[in-house]
Coordinates of C-alpha atoms in Angstrom, one line a residue:
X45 CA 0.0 0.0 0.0
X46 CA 1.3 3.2 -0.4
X47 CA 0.0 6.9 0.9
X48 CA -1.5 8.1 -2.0
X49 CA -3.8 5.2 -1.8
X50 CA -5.7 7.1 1.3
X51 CA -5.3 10.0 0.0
X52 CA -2.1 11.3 1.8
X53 CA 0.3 12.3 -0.5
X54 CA 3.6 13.6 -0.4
X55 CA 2.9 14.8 3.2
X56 CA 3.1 11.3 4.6
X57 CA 6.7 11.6 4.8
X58 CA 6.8 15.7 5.2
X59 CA 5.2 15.9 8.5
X60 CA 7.1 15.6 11.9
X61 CA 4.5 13.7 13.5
X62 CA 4.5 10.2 13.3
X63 CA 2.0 8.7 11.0
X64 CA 0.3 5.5 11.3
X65 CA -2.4 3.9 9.2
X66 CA -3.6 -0.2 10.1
X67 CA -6.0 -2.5 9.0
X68 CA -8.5 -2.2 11.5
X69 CA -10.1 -5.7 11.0
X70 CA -6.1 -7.2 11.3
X71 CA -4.8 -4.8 13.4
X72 CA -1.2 -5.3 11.1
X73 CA -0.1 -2.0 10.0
X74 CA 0.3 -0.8 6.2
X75 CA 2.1 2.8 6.6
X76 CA 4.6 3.8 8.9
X77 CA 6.7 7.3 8.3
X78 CA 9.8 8.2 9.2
X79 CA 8.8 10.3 11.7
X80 CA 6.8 7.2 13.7
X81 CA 10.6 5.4 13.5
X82 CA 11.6 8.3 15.6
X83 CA 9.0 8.0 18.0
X84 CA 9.5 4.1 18.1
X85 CA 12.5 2.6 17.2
X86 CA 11.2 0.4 14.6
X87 CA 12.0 0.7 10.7
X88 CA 10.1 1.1 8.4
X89 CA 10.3 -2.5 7.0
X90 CA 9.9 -3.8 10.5
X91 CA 7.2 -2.1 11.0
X92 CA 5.0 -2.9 7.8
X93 CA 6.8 -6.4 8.3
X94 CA 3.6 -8.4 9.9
X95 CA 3.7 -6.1 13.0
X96 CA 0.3 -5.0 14.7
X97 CA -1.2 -1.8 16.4
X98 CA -1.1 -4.0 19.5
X99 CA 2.6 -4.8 19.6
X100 CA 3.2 -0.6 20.3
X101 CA 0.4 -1.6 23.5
X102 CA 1.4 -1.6 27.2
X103 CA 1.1 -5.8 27.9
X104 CA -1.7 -4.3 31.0
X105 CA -3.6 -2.2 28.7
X106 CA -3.2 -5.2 25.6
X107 CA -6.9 -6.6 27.1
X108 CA -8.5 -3.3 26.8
X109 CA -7.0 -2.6 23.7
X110 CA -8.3 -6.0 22.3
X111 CA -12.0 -5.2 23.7
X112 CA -12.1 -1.6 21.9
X113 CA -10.9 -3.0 18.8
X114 CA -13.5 -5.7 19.0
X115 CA -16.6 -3.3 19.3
X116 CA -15.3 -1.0 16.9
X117 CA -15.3 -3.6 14.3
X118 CA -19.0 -4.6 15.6
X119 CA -20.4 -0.9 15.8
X120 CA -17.9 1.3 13.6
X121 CA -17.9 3.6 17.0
X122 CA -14.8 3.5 19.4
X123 CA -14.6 5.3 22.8
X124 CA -10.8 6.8 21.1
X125 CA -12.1 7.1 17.6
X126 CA -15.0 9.3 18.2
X127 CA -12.4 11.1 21.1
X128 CA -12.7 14.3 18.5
X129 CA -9.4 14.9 20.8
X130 CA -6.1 14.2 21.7
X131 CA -5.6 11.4 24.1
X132 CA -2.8 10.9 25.8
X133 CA -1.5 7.5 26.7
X134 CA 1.2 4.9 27.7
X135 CA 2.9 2.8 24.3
X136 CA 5.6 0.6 24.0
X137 CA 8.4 1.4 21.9
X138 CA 11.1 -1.3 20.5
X139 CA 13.5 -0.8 23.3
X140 CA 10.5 -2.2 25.6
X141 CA 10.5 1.5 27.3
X142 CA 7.4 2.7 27.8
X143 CA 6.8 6.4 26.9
X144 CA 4.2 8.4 26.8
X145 CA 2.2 9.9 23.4
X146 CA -0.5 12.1 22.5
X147 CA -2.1 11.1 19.8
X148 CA -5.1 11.0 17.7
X149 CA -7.4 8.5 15.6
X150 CA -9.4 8.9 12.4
X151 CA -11.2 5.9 10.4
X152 CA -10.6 6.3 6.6
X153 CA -10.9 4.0 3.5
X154 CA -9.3 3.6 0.2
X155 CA -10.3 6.0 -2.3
X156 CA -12.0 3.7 -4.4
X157 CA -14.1 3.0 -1.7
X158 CA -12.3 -1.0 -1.5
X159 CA -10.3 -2.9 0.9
X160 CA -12.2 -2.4 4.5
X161 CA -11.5 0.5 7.4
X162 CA -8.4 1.7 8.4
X163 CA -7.6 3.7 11.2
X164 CA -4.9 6.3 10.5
X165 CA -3.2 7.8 13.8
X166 CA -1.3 11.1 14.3
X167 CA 1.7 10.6 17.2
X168 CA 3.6 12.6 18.9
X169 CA 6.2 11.6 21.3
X170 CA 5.7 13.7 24.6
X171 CA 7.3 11.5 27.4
X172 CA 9.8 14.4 28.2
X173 CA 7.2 16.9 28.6
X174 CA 5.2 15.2 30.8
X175 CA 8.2 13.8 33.1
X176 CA 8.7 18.3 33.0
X177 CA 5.1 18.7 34.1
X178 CA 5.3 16.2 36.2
X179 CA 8.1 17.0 38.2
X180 CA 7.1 21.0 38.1
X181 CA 3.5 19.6 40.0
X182 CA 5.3 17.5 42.4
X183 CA 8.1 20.3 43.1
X184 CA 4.8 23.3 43.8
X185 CA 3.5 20.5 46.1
X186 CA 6.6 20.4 47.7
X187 CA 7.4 23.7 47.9
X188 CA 3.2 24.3 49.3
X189 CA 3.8 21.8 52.1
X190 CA 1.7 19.0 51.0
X191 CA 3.0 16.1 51.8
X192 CA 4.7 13.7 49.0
X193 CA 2.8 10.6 48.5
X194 CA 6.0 8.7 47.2
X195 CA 8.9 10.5 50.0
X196 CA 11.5 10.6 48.6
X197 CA 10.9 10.2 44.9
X198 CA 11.2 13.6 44.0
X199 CA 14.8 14.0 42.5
X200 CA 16.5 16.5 44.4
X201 CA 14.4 17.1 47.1
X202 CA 14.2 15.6 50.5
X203 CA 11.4 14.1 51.8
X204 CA 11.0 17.3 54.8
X205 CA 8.8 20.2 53.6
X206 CA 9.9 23.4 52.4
X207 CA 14.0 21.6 53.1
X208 CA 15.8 21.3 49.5
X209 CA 18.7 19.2 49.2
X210 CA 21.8 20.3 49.0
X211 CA 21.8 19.7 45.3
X212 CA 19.1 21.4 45.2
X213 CA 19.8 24.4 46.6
X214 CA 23.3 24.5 44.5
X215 CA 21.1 24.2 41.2
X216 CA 21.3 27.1 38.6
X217 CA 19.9 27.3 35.3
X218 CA 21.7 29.6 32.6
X219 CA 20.0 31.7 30.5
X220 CA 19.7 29.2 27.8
X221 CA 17.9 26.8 30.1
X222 CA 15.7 29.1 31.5
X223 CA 14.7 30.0 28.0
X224 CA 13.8 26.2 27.6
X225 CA 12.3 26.1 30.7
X226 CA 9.7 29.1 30.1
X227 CA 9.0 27.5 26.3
X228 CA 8.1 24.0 28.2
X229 CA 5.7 25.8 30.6
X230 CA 3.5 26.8 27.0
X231 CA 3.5 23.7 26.2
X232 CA 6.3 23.6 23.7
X233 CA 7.4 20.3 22.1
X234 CA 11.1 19.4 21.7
X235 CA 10.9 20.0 18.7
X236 CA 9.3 23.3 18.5
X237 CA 11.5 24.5 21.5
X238 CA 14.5 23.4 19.5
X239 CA 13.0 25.3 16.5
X240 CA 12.4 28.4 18.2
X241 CA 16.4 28.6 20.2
X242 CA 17.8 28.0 16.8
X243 CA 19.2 24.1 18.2
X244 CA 18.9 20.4 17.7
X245 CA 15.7 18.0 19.2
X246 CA 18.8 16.4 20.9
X247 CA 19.9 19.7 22.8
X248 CA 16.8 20.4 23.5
X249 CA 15.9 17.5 25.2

């Protein structure tokens, strides 16, 4: 199959999200960009090699996965595919890390109206992001004098209130990093910071 077939075009490869189109009856998965390798660590011929939506699943959310799949192909109506958002969830990538995406899900069809539904899917890759939002919630909690439900979790910070580690307390950001910092509190991407300070995904990250 190739991208023109569902009507996407050159754009397929053009766009820095990953894109993701699958058989929805077979799960298996007939385009995979360049952009989705990035995001997952497989290749494009792994990927259109006989692997599934499912294998990019969590192995505790593989039974939930399996039951929405099931009643979409019964109704045509999904509890993700008529989202009209984007969701953000757990996946797997090849490494077996699990990060985190936002993604979101659209049925489409060939355009000669043949070959059954597929469901193409728009990811983006923001594990860092939340890990940042994350941490900046736990910190303010912190910092309030509520109590951490994890003690000691919280990387650099000790499990007293209001008592920063020494580490801590040594911390300072340069200019540079406070730039970052202020771009991640919009709700920049990596990439988009990187973009906008004129430097690689990589240094951004």
């Amino acid at each position: 199959m190739h991208p023109e077939d569902l009507g996407l075009g050159k754009l397929f490869e053009m766009v820095r999200d990953g894109v993701i189109v699958a058989d929805a009856r077979t799960q298996r998965i007939v385009l995979w960009n360049s952009a989705a390798t990035g995001i997952f660590g497989y290749s494009p011929s792994e990927a259109l090699g006989g692997m599934l939506v499912e294998d990019l699943v969590p192995e505790r959310f593989k039974a939930q996965h399996r039951a929405g799949m099931s009643r979409y192909l019964e109704t045509g109506r999904g509890r993700y595919l008529d989202a009209n958002k984007l969701l953000d969830l757990p996946a797997l990538a090849k490494t077996g890390e699990e990060i985190r995406v936002e993604f979101s899900l659209s049925p489409i069809g060939l355009e000669d109206g043949e070959g059954g539904a597929h469901v193409l899917a728009i990811v983006r890759d923001v594990t860092m992001r939340n890990r940042a939002e994350e941490y900046a919630a736990r910190l303010l909690r912190h910092l309030s004098g509520e109590p951490e439900s994890e003690p000691g979790a919280l990387p650099g910070v000790s499990a007293e209130r209001h008592v920063p580690l020494r580490e801590a307390q040594e911390a300072k950001l340069t200019e540079r990093e406070l730039q970052a910092l202020r771009l991640l509190t919009l709700g920049k991407t990596n990439r988009q910071i990187a973009q906008e300070m004129l430097v690689s995904v990589s240094t951004a990250k």
